[in-house]
Amino acid sequence: MNYDAIIKAATEKYEALLRGQLERVERINANKEAIDYSTLDKIIIGVCGGDGIGPVITAASRRVLEFILADQIKAGKVELRDIDGLTIENRAAVGKAIPDDVLEELKKCHVILKGPTTTPRAGDPWPNIESANVAMRRELDLFANVRPVKVPEKGIDWTFFRENTEGGYAVGSLGVNVTDDLAIDYTVTTTEGTSRIARLAFEYAKNNGKKRVSVVTKANVIKTTDGKFLRICEEMAKEYPEINTDEWFIDIMTAKLVDEKRRTEFEVFILPNLYGDIITDEAAEFQGGVGTAGSANIGKRYAMFEAIHGSAPRMMKEGRGKYADPCSMLRATVLLLSHIGFQAESERLAAALDYCMFEDKALTITGRDTGATCEEFADYVMKNL
Ligand code: IPM
Ligand code: MG
């Protein structure tokens, strides 16, 4: 068989991909300066409901933000701006992960609070558009996905720094079906892409009294991209001699997180995108499930805060939407407040959530009519602020 035509077609796609990535490298190398929120006259917080249970839990978070930032909003220092249109119906209609007008609106904000969005998969009634999450992280260059997981009674206090724009996700929609029998995907590591996530993690460790940073890869097998990621982290670790940096492979780390004797030793993790995606769901499970975990997507210019779970279409189909758990979005709100410089407000909300979720438990969320509604729970948290 003559492969020439097949190889030529695949090579053309590969060439386009390389051009895109080389341009991206130039862009991120040119944009290393981070925004300083304290110099802004007004901070604009975009609020995007998303799909499924998204609008329900986002509305609860919005109310809490409105309440806790009432003075700043009145003084014109903060604006909450609703951004509609990031729904699966709209995205499917224009065949884009983020419709252009929505992206334009998002770019006028400083930070974004975003509800979960539905990602179509094979067999769904929707066209196979890219995940809105992945697209937003890429378009706004939100390179760090920071996910805290805390279970005080089990001695767990972890902070995951997941690289958010590279790895297999950078070009996840640009894989090639070379023939009916051969499919190829690509994974990407860049020097600046790794340096900036590693820097954020080490600085976080240093500023928060953390003694240990664990770098998690599969560099023994994925030698080129994971190897580069690991090497850059190792190099940077030398600048932080007071921190104990160690290296793990993702498989054994996944096991160690269930090892009750060892896992309490871990503090800060740095991981490439895919491993970070997987292990943060595992970690959130110890805390009570993905419904309880929020995440920060941080870039130099923008930041976006969200739940770590999906849009729960089944809950909506069964009419249980109003019983959705807002805790993940409220945890994301804690991260948002701290990120834009409202540390005291962030701590107040975190303390109220801890009290309601783990101590008082006067109301509980079960996801059905046996528990509180999302709105009732938000009121309960606000009463305990
Ligand atoms: C997450 C989610 C997303 C991801 C999906 C929805 C694309 O699982 O935020 O962890 O894989 O990053
Ligand atoms: Mg995930």
XYZ file of C-alpha atoms and ligand atoms in Angstrom:
398
model
C 0.000 0.000 0.000
C 1.188 3.471 -0.802
C 0.960 5.693 2.228
C 2.036 8.925 0.584
C -1.383 10.590 0.278
C -2.348 9.586 3.821
C 0.883 10.870 5.277
C 0.645 14.081 3.332
C -2.872 14.800 4.639
C -1.852 14.071 8.239
C 1.334 16.086 7.912
C -0.596 19.128 6.748
C -2.720 18.982 9.882
C 0.388 18.543 11.995
C 2.005 21.530 10.382
C -1.006 23.728 11.202
C -0.849 22.503 14.773
C 2.854 23.306 15.050
C 2.286 26.821 13.725
C -0.482 27.378 16.244
C 1.685 26.186 19.127
C 4.752 28.180 18.052
C 2.582 31.300 17.944
C 1.164 30.471 21.347
C 4.659 30.135 22.785
C 5.507 33.585 21.450
C 2.335 34.978 22.998
C 2.889 33.549 26.443
C 6.545 34.550 26.422
C 5.446 38.133 25.700
C 2.817 38.242 28.461
C 4.575 37.446 31.705
C 3.330 40.483 33.659
C 0.445 39.779 36.060
C -2.453 42.170 36.672
C -2.520 43.999 40.012
C -6.134 44.264 41.200
C -5.257 46.834 43.835
C -4.521 49.393 41.110
C -7.969 49.085 39.459
C -10.700 51.674 40.064
C -13.330 48.999 39.687
C -13.138 45.229 39.605
C -15.637 43.653 37.214
C -16.808 40.181 38.172
C -18.534 38.414 35.272
C -21.170 35.882 36.315
C -21.920 33.040 33.878
C -24.573 30.477 34.806
C -23.720 27.743 32.310
C -25.958 24.692 31.803
C -27.920 22.154 33.805
C -27.640 22.880 37.518
C -25.162 25.684 36.661
C -27.621 28.594 36.759
C -29.092 27.314 40.050
C -25.822 27.070 41.979
C -24.350 30.161 40.308
C -27.356 32.243 41.357
C -26.771 31.133 44.952
C -23.131 32.217 44.775
C -24.077 35.488 43.147
C -26.435 36.272 46.025
C -23.712 35.527 48.552
C -21.247 37.752 46.667
C -23.796 40.555 46.511
C -24.293 40.255 50.237
C -20.666 40.027 51.279
C -19.467 42.781 48.906
C -22.519 45.043 49.406
C -20.425 48.048 50.489
C -17.909 47.738 47.672
C -20.681 47.325 45.100
C -22.483 50.404 46.445
C -19.245 52.397 46.317
C -18.709 51.367 42.682
C -15.498 49.498 43.519
C -16.946 46.168 42.390
C -19.461 45.336 39.669
C -21.254 42.014 39.266
C -21.971 41.625 35.570
C -24.266 38.864 34.292
C -23.123 37.239 31.099
C -25.756 35.103 29.408
C -25.284 32.903 26.436
C -22.761 30.326 27.596
C -25.420 27.628 27.264
C -25.182 24.404 25.318
C -28.098 25.550 23.098
C -26.267 28.739 22.086
C -22.938 27.040 21.707
C -24.438 24.281 19.580
C -26.299 26.841 17.428
C -23.096 28.645 16.459
C -20.952 25.500 16.540
C -18.432 27.058 18.910
C -17.203 26.229 22.378
C -17.693 29.895 23.311
C -19.808 32.118 21.031
C -17.835 35.165 19.853
C -20.100 37.724 21.530
C -19.868 35.862 24.841
C -16.075 35.712 24.621
C -16.000 39.437 23.933
C -18.104 40.095 27.045
C -15.908 37.812 29.140
C -12.811 39.711 28.051
C -14.288 42.948 29.409
C -14.313 41.480 32.920
C -11.405 41.006 35.300
C -12.536 37.792 36.908
C -15.336 35.358 36.134
C -17.563 33.177 38.257
C -18.697 30.341 36.028
C -21.240 27.571 36.481
C -20.626 24.146 34.931
C -21.145 23.825 31.187
C -22.191 20.710 29.298
C -19.531 19.156 27.084
C -21.019 17.086 24.252
C -19.614 13.621 23.810
C -20.066 11.014 21.129
C -23.693 9.868 21.009
C -25.125 13.131 22.425
C -27.727 15.056 20.441
C -25.330 18.040 20.310
C -22.672 18.677 17.669
C -19.237 17.613 18.841
C -18.030 21.059 19.948
C -15.058 21.540 22.236
C -15.508 21.835 26.004
C -16.314 25.442 26.981
C -14.026 24.996 29.982
C -11.051 23.954 27.951
C -11.736 26.751 25.433
C -12.089 29.424 28.114
C -8.895 28.324 29.828
C -7.114 28.527 26.499
C -8.696 31.786 25.210
C -8.077 33.643 28.479
C -4.777 31.810 29.030
C -5.791 30.575 32.483
C -2.715 28.483 33.015
C -3.085 27.464 36.648
C -5.908 25.373 37.987
C -5.676 25.606 41.758
C -7.757 23.123 43.734
C -7.641 22.983 47.509
C -8.855 19.869 49.333
C -9.188 19.867 53.085
C -10.426 17.189 55.491
C -9.350 18.431 58.921
C -10.385 15.321 60.873
C -8.256 13.139 58.578
C -5.271 15.489 58.579
C -5.668 16.237 54.858
C -4.728 19.735 53.709
C -3.701 19.639 50.072
C -3.422 22.250 47.345
C -3.181 21.023 43.765
C -1.596 23.177 41.058
C -2.776 21.616 37.821
C -1.311 22.998 34.600
C -4.376 24.099 32.709
C -3.564 24.995 29.107
C -1.082 22.419 27.866
C -0.560 18.650 27.964
C -3.117 16.624 26.025
C -5.688 19.421 26.383
C -3.785 22.100 24.441
C -4.667 20.438 21.154
C -7.283 17.966 22.352
C -9.546 18.739 19.397
C -6.736 18.614 16.846
C -5.948 14.925 16.958
C -5.870 13.138 13.608
C -7.748 10.096 12.389
C -4.940 9.178 10.007
C -6.878 6.213 8.617
C -9.907 4.271 9.832
C -7.456 2.152 11.800
C -5.039 4.747 13.165
C -5.781 7.724 15.427
C -3.153 10.052 16.890
C -3.385 12.743 19.558
C -0.697 15.172 20.661
C 0.522 16.442 23.985
C 2.344 19.722 24.547
C 4.837 21.074 27.095
C 6.454 24.498 26.815
C 9.159 26.106 28.917
C 7.070 29.101 29.982
C 3.938 26.970 30.349
C 5.654 24.828 32.959
C 7.690 27.595 34.581
C 4.669 29.752 35.321
C 2.662 26.998 37.018
C 5.708 25.812 38.976
C 6.473 29.388 40.082
C 2.922 29.899 41.320
C 3.039 26.653 43.291
C 6.432 27.277 44.897
C 5.499 30.870 45.772
C 2.235 29.659 47.269
C 4.141 27.109 49.346
C 6.643 29.706 50.500
C 4.007 32.303 51.410
C 1.763 29.839 53.206
C 4.289 28.046 55.366
C 4.126 24.823 53.368
C 7.169 22.611 53.707
C 6.623 20.178 50.897
C 5.991 20.336 47.158
C 5.387 17.132 45.187
C 5.860 17.089 41.429
C 3.747 14.389 39.799
C 4.381 13.144 36.248
C 4.866 9.945 34.269
C 8.278 11.052 33.064
C 9.592 7.483 33.000
C 7.274 6.726 30.072
C 6.138 10.038 28.582
C 9.752 11.055 28.358
C 9.740 14.179 26.231
C 6.854 16.295 27.493
C 6.600 14.995 31.084
C 10.382 14.840 31.177
C 10.580 18.540 30.343
C 7.894 19.382 32.882
C 9.777 17.518 35.609
C 13.165 19.012 34.712
C 11.836 22.576 34.887
C 10.221 21.932 38.289
C 13.434 20.329 39.605
C 15.458 23.304 38.433
C 13.108 25.774 40.094
C 13.096 23.771 43.334
C 16.738 24.786 43.779
C 15.555 28.365 44.313
C 13.482 27.163 47.275
C 15.943 25.263 49.470
C 13.672 25.611 52.520
C 11.011 23.546 50.734
C 11.308 19.807 50.456
C 10.538 19.012 46.797
C 9.943 15.415 45.807
C 8.969 13.605 42.626
C 6.277 11.037 42.084
C 4.810 9.103 39.225
C 1.094 9.582 38.802
C 0.204 5.911 39.240
C 1.824 5.510 42.638
C 0.624 8.952 43.759
C -2.932 7.898 42.963
C -2.374 4.952 45.296
C -0.669 7.028 48.011
C -3.667 9.348 48.280
C -5.654 6.449 49.705
C -2.809 5.442 52.042
C -3.994 6.927 55.332
C -0.538 6.775 56.904
C 1.312 8.544 54.092
C -1.157 10.953 52.571
C -1.177 13.433 55.421
C 2.476 14.247 54.618
C 1.598 15.827 51.269
C 0.926 19.555 51.011
C 1.356 21.108 47.586
C 1.234 19.268 44.258
C 2.316 20.346 40.773
C 0.937 18.319 37.876
C 0.502 18.367 34.114
C -3.067 18.862 32.929
C -4.423 15.315 32.543
C -3.009 13.924 35.804
C -4.221 17.014 37.631
C -7.694 16.549 36.200
C -7.899 12.957 37.359
C -6.290 13.212 40.767
C -8.260 16.277 41.869
C -11.507 14.347 41.447
C -10.039 11.545 43.544
C -8.887 14.017 46.194
C -12.239 15.833 46.281
C -13.919 12.509 47.006
C -12.247 12.357 50.446
C -13.778 15.719 51.210
C -17.302 14.621 50.378
C -17.260 14.493 46.592
C -16.719 16.821 43.666
C -19.851 18.734 44.713
C -17.876 20.169 47.618
C -14.827 21.405 45.722
C -14.192 24.680 43.956
C -11.358 25.634 41.706
C -9.483 28.725 40.601
C -8.291 29.099 37.010
C -5.629 31.753 37.147
C -3.908 33.631 34.354
C -1.765 36.743 34.168
C -4.654 38.944 32.997
C -7.843 36.995 33.757
C -9.029 34.502 36.319
C -12.076 32.255 36.374
C -13.607 30.440 39.338
C -15.794 27.391 39.040
C -17.044 24.145 40.498
C -14.930 21.113 39.686
C -17.921 19.037 38.566
C -20.187 18.983 35.524
C -23.684 20.277 34.842
C -25.526 17.189 36.208
C -28.039 16.807 33.371
C -29.550 13.780 35.104
C -30.524 15.876 38.141
C -32.270 18.336 35.842
C -34.046 15.578 33.909
C -35.354 14.136 37.155
C -36.562 17.576 38.259
C -34.112 17.797 41.141
C -32.289 20.933 39.944
C -33.412 23.089 42.828
C -31.804 20.639 45.272
C -28.371 21.061 43.691
C -25.512 21.566 46.126
C -24.083 25.109 45.910
C -21.025 24.289 48.069
C -18.642 23.829 45.139
C -19.576 27.251 43.721
C -19.412 28.813 47.170
C -15.919 27.357 47.618
C -15.034 28.824 44.231
C -16.347 32.148 45.534
C -13.997 31.878 48.518
C -11.087 31.532 46.078
C -12.360 34.427 43.953
C -12.617 36.811 46.908
C -9.113 35.991 48.056
C -7.705 36.321 44.528
C -8.987 39.879 44.033
C -7.744 41.017 47.416
C -10.783 40.586 49.678
C -8.975 38.249 52.050
C -11.098 39.021 55.125
C -14.350 38.440 53.196
C -12.924 35.251 51.737
C -12.054 33.933 55.195
C -15.489 34.870 56.539
C -17.190 32.906 53.784
C -14.847 29.932 54.236
C -15.517 29.900 57.972
C -19.299 30.095 57.451
C -19.122 27.223 54.959
C -17.020 25.102 57.306
C -19.473 25.774 60.105
C -22.559 24.948 58.023
C -21.071 21.940 56.225
C -19.098 20.235 58.992
C -20.184 21.553 62.394
C -23.702 22.899 62.760
C -25.297 20.882 59.954
C -28.738 22.322 60.745
C -29.430 22.028 57.020
C -27.969 19.407 54.733
C -28.016 19.004 50.982
C -28.839 15.569 49.630
C -29.568 16.431 46.008
C -33.211 15.466 46.509
C -36.273 16.562 48.469
C -34.931 14.811 51.561
C -32.570 17.780 52.013
C -32.492 21.545 51.746
C -32.850 23.378 48.455
C -29.899 25.213 46.980
C -31.520 28.557 47.849
C -32.255 27.540 51.420
C -28.677 26.439 51.858
C -27.341 29.747 50.511
C -29.576 31.619 52.983
C -28.284 29.400 55.766
C -24.669 30.190 54.860
C -25.415 33.930 54.683
C -27.043 33.827 58.104
C -23.796 32.399 59.477
C -21.452 34.865 57.816
C -12.477 19.753 35.192
C -13.373 19.094 34.195
C -12.988 19.572 32.830
C -11.554 19.168 32.572
C -13.872 19.044 31.705
C -15.301 19.465 31.899
C -13.364 19.449 30.365
O -13.281 17.723 34.320
O -12.520 20.981 35.309
O -11.722 19.062 35.865
O -11.301 18.068 32.118
O -10.685 19.957 32.842
Mg -12.071 17.059 35.889
